[in-house]
Amino acid sequence: DQQVKQNSPSLSVQEGRISILNCDYTNSMFDYFLWYKKYPAEGPTFLISISSIKDKNEDGRFTVFLNKSAKHLSLHIVPSQPGDSAVYFCAASAVGLSNTGKLIFGQGTTLQVKP
Amino acid sequence: NAGVTQTPKFRILKIGQSMTLQCTQDMNHNYMYWYRQDPGMGLKLIYYSVGAGITDKGEVPNGYNVSRSTTEDFPLRLELAAPSQTSVYFCASKGGHLNEKLFFGSGTQLSVL
């Protein structure tokens, strides 16, 4: 039962263009969403997050959009840079439900930004 | 500030052997987690702890055990290694459940042959 899904295993974009990574979730109790970035042989690092009370959060070149009715979120990277090439994980939690702080992760999308 | 430290980085086990994956954090975080990453499967939660002396199962706990005797350390034990436990293991921590940013270690790549 995959509660958080990233249906695109990989994405390739040209440097300077926009990268759009998508994520869908099934559990309507999720109220906090995060994106993590992972380079080979390293642990994931936090990128950006959004609460369910918002529909957009922006941090520099990174913007996350949340569509609660569609249970869908997306990460936009503009402009894309070769250093953005990594695996991106979408994650969700139900902060209001419990005090465990557990995150449920998607399968990941490998982004390649070509120079 | 070292953050979350995992040892070893790599290990090869024979079927039936046991080992302990070590994880320690120096951020005084109460919440600690063990995830495994299989190719194309994302990260699956094995066990977690909300404080010293308190542990609970995640999505895929079978074949593993944990303990949390101190705030800093959260070791993961494999008692009878099986090929299905070949994976990359990540330990993570955070300060509180409302602060949802997880800090990850660099991972342990384990192969069971």
Short mmCIF file of C-alpha atoms in Angstrom, two decimals:
data_model
loop_
_atom_site.label_atom_id
_atom_site.label_comp_id
_atom_site.label_asym_id
_atom_site.label_seq_id
_atom_site.Cartn_x
_atom_site.Cartn_y
_atom_site.Cartn_z
CA ASP A 1 0.00 0.00 0.00
CA GLN A 2 1.98 2.94 -1.36
CA GLN A 3 0.54 6.01 0.35
CA VAL A 4 2.97 8.39 -1.33
CA LYS A 5 3.70 7.84 -5.00
CA GLN A 6 6.18 9.36 -7.39
CA ASN A 7 5.18 7.86 -10.71
CA SER A 8 8.08 9.18 -12.76
CA PRO A 9 11.28 7.26 -11.95
CA SER A 10 13.40 9.72 -13.90
CA LEU A 11 13.38 13.16 -15.51
CA SER A 12 15.90 14.82 -17.81
CA VAL A 13 15.94 18.58 -18.46
CA GLN A 14 18.26 21.10 -20.03
CA GLU A 15 20.22 23.51 -17.86
CA GLY A 16 18.31 26.75 -17.37
CA ARG A 17 14.90 25.21 -18.00
CA ILE A 18 12.25 24.32 -15.45
CA SER A 19 12.19 20.94 -13.70
CA ILE A 20 8.83 19.74 -12.43
CA LEU A 21 8.72 16.74 -10.12
CA ASN A 22 5.37 15.29 -9.16
CA CYS A 23 4.03 13.42 -6.15
CA ASP A 24 0.61 11.95 -5.33
CA TYR A 25 -0.70 10.76 -2.00
CA THR A 26 -3.70 8.73 -0.92
CA ASN A 27 -4.04 9.42 2.81
CA SER A 28 -6.25 12.44 3.42
CA MET A 29 -4.88 12.70 6.97
CA PHE A 30 -1.47 13.84 5.74
CA ASP A 31 -1.02 17.48 6.70
CA TYR A 32 2.66 18.16 6.13
CA PHE A 33 4.74 17.47 3.04
CA LEU A 34 8.46 17.62 2.40
CA TRP A 35 10.94 17.20 -0.41
CA TYR A 36 14.34 15.64 0.16
CA LYS A 37 17.29 15.55 -2.19
CA LYS A 38 19.80 12.73 -2.28
CA TYR A 39 23.20 12.51 -3.93
CA PRO A 40 24.90 9.11 -4.46
CA ALA A 41 26.58 7.68 -1.34
CA GLU A 42 25.03 10.37 0.86
CA GLY A 43 21.98 10.56 3.08
CA PRO A 44 18.92 12.53 1.98
CA THR A 45 18.94 16.23 2.83
CA PHE A 46 15.93 18.43 3.44
CA LEU A 47 14.99 20.74 0.59
CA ILE A 48 11.62 22.38 1.16
CA SER A 49 8.32 21.70 2.93
CA ILE A 50 4.69 22.80 2.91
CA SER A 51 1.87 22.62 5.39
CA SER A 52 -1.60 21.59 4.26
CA ILE A 53 -2.93 25.04 5.18
CA LYS A 54 -0.92 26.50 2.30
CA ASP A 55 -0.95 25.84 -1.42
CA LYS A 56 2.49 27.20 -2.24
CA ASN A 57 5.85 27.63 -0.60
CA GLU A 58 8.87 29.19 -2.25
CA ASP A 59 12.56 29.13 -1.35
CA GLY A 60 14.88 30.60 -3.91
CA ARG A 61 14.81 28.49 -7.06
CA PHE A 62 12.56 25.90 -5.43
CA THR A 63 8.77 26.10 -5.17
CA VAL A 64 6.41 23.46 -3.89
CA PHE A 65 2.74 23.51 -4.88
CA LEU A 66 0.04 21.60 -3.04
CA ASN A 67 -3.36 20.68 -4.48
CA LYS A 68 -5.27 19.08 -1.62
CA SER A 69 -8.38 18.28 -3.61
CA ALA A 70 -6.31 16.28 -6.08
CA LYS A 71 -3.98 14.95 -3.36
CA HIS A 72 -1.07 16.11 -5.47
CA LEU A 73 2.05 18.13 -4.92
CA SER A 74 4.82 19.22 -7.21
CA LEU A 75 8.31 20.63 -6.89
CA HIS A 76 9.41 23.26 -9.40
CA ILE A 77 13.07 24.09 -9.88
CA VAL A 78 13.76 27.23 -11.90
CA PRO A 79 16.26 27.59 -13.41
CA SER A 80 17.62 24.06 -13.26
CA GLN A 81 21.35 23.66 -12.74
CA PRO A 82 23.64 20.63 -13.29
CA GLY A 83 24.24 20.51 -9.51
CA ASP A 84 20.52 19.79 -9.08
CA SER A 85 21.07 16.35 -10.60
CA ALA A 86 20.08 13.98 -7.79
CA VAL A 87 17.28 11.74 -6.56
CA TYR A 88 14.32 13.68 -5.15
CA PHE A 89 12.03 12.11 -2.57
CA CYS A 90 8.59 13.35 -1.66
CA ALA A 91 7.53 12.63 1.94
CA ALA A 92 4.38 13.15 4.00
CA SER A 93 3.34 13.05 7.61
CA ALA A 94 0.18 13.37 9.68
CA VAL A 95 1.39 15.79 12.36
CA GLY A 96 -2.05 16.24 13.80
CA LEU A 97 -2.63 12.52 14.29
CA SER A 98 0.20 11.34 16.47
CA ASN A 99 3.40 12.36 18.17
CA THR A 100 5.61 9.85 16.39
CA GLY A 101 6.83 12.21 13.68
CA LYS A 102 6.95 9.40 11.13
CA LEU A 103 7.51 10.33 7.50
CA ILE A 104 6.18 8.24 4.62
CA PHE A 105 8.38 8.49 1.53
CA GLY A 106 7.70 8.11 -2.16
CA GLN A 107 9.87 5.98 -4.44
CA GLY A 108 11.99 8.87 -5.63
CA THR A 109 12.58 10.58 -8.99
CA THR A 110 16.05 10.80 -10.49
CA LEU A 111 16.61 14.23 -12.02
CA GLN A 112 19.33 14.75 -14.58
CA VAL A 113 20.10 18.32 -15.62
CA LYS A 114 22.14 18.44 -18.81
CA PRO A 115 24.62 21.29 -19.36
CA ASN B 1 28.89 19.38 14.94
CA ALA B 2 28.86 15.85 13.43
CA GLY B 3 25.05 15.47 13.18
CA VAL B 4 24.00 11.85 12.60
CA THR B 5 26.85 9.33 12.33
CA GLN B 6 26.41 5.80 11.04
CA THR B 7 28.91 2.95 11.12
CA PRO B 8 29.96 0.92 9.25
CA LYS B 9 29.57 2.44 5.77
CA PHE B 10 29.75 -0.94 4.03
CA ARG B 11 29.36 -4.51 5.19
CA ILE B 12 29.02 -7.94 3.62
CA LEU B 13 27.35 -10.64 5.67
CA LYS B 14 26.79 -14.32 5.11
CA ILE B 15 23.29 -15.72 5.46
CA GLY B 16 22.53 -16.39 9.12
CA GLN B 17 25.16 -14.04 10.52
CA SER B 18 24.24 -11.21 12.85
CA MET B 19 25.41 -7.65 13.13
CA THR B 20 24.59 -4.29 14.64
CA LEU B 21 24.37 -1.08 12.65
CA GLN B 22 25.42 1.81 14.82
CA CYS B 23 23.80 5.24 14.83
CA THR B 24 24.61 8.18 17.05
CA GLN B 25 23.54 11.83 16.97
CA ASP B 26 24.97 14.80 18.82
CA MET B 27 22.02 17.19 18.42
CA ASN B 28 20.15 16.05 21.55
CA HIS B 29 17.24 14.94 19.38
CA ASN B 30 14.49 12.90 20.98
CA TYR B 31 13.17 11.34 17.78
CA MET B 32 15.23 8.77 15.90
CA TYR B 33 14.40 6.52 12.95
CA TRP B 34 15.79 3.66 10.89
CA TYR B 35 14.90 3.49 7.20
CA ARG B 36 15.96 1.11 4.48
CA GLN B 37 16.19 2.05 0.82
CA ASP B 38 15.70 -0.58 -1.84
CA PRO B 39 16.13 0.29 -5.53
CA GLY B 40 12.99 1.92 -6.92
CA MET B 41 11.18 1.50 -3.62
CA GLY B 42 11.98 4.69 -1.76
CA LEU B 43 12.63 4.68 1.97
CA LYS B 44 10.73 2.30 4.23
CA LEU B 45 10.56 2.84 8.00
CA ILE B 46 11.92 -0.09 10.02
CA TYR B 47 11.79 1.14 13.63
CA TYR B 48 11.58 4.44 15.40
CA SER B 49 12.00 5.92 18.86
CA VAL B 50 10.43 9.02 20.42
CA GLY B 51 12.86 9.07 23.33
CA ALA B 52 15.25 7.03 25.42
CA GLY B 53 13.66 3.75 26.48
CA ILE B 54 10.81 4.02 23.95
CA THR B 55 10.82 2.21 20.60
CA ASP B 56 8.16 1.06 18.17
CA LYS B 57 7.79 -0.78 14.88
CA GLY B 58 7.57 0.92 11.53
CA GLU B 59 6.40 -0.47 8.18
CA VAL B 60 9.00 -3.26 7.77
CA PRO B 61 10.26 -4.40 11.23
CA ASN B 62 10.57 -8.14 10.63
CA GLY B 63 14.11 -9.45 11.06
CA TYR B 64 15.29 -6.41 13.01
CA ASN B 65 15.53 -5.23 16.60
CA VAL B 66 16.41 -1.90 18.17
CA SER B 67 17.17 -0.42 21.54
CA ARG B 68 17.38 3.14 22.81
CA SER B 69 19.21 3.26 26.12
CA THR B 70 20.49 6.81 25.61
CA THR B 71 19.27 9.88 23.75
CA GLU B 72 22.33 9.78 21.49
CA ASP B 73 22.40 6.15 20.32
CA PHE B 74 19.92 4.06 18.36
CA PRO B 75 21.52 0.78 17.16
CA LEU B 76 19.77 -1.55 14.71
CA ARG B 77 20.31 -5.28 15.18
CA LEU B 78 20.04 -7.99 12.52
CA GLU B 79 19.95 -11.38 14.22
CA LEU B 80 19.82 -13.84 11.32
CA ALA B 81 20.77 -12.06 8.13
CA ALA B 82 18.83 -12.97 5.00
CA PRO B 83 19.37 -11.94 1.34
CA SER B 84 16.13 -9.90 1.55
CA GLN B 85 17.93 -7.60 4.00
CA THR B 86 20.41 -6.50 1.35
CA SER B 87 19.74 -2.77 1.24
CA VAL B 88 21.03 0.67 2.15
CA TYR B 89 20.16 1.61 5.72
CA PHE B 90 19.68 5.18 6.87
CA CYS B 91 19.41 6.47 10.40
CA ALA B 92 17.72 9.81 10.98
CA SER B 93 16.81 12.10 13.84
CA LYS B 94 14.82 15.24 14.63
CA GLY B 95 14.16 17.42 17.61
CA GLY B 96 10.40 17.14 17.92
CA HIS B 97 7.38 15.90 16.04
CA LEU B 98 6.29 19.40 15.07
CA ASN B 99 9.71 20.13 13.64
CA GLU B 100 9.41 17.83 10.69
CA LYS B 101 12.87 18.26 9.22
CA LEU B 102 14.73 14.96 9.46
CA PHE B 103 18.52 14.85 9.58
CA PHE B 104 19.95 11.73 7.94
CA GLY B 105 23.20 9.88 8.33
CA SER B 106 25.22 8.94 5.25
CA GLY B 107 23.97 5.37 5.23
CA THR B 108 25.22 1.79 5.59
CA GLN B 109 25.30 -0.38 2.48
CA LEU B 110 24.68 -3.97 3.52
CA SER B 111 24.93 -7.04 1.31
CA VAL B 112 23.82 -10.47 2.54
CA LEU B 113 25.22 -13.30 0.42
#
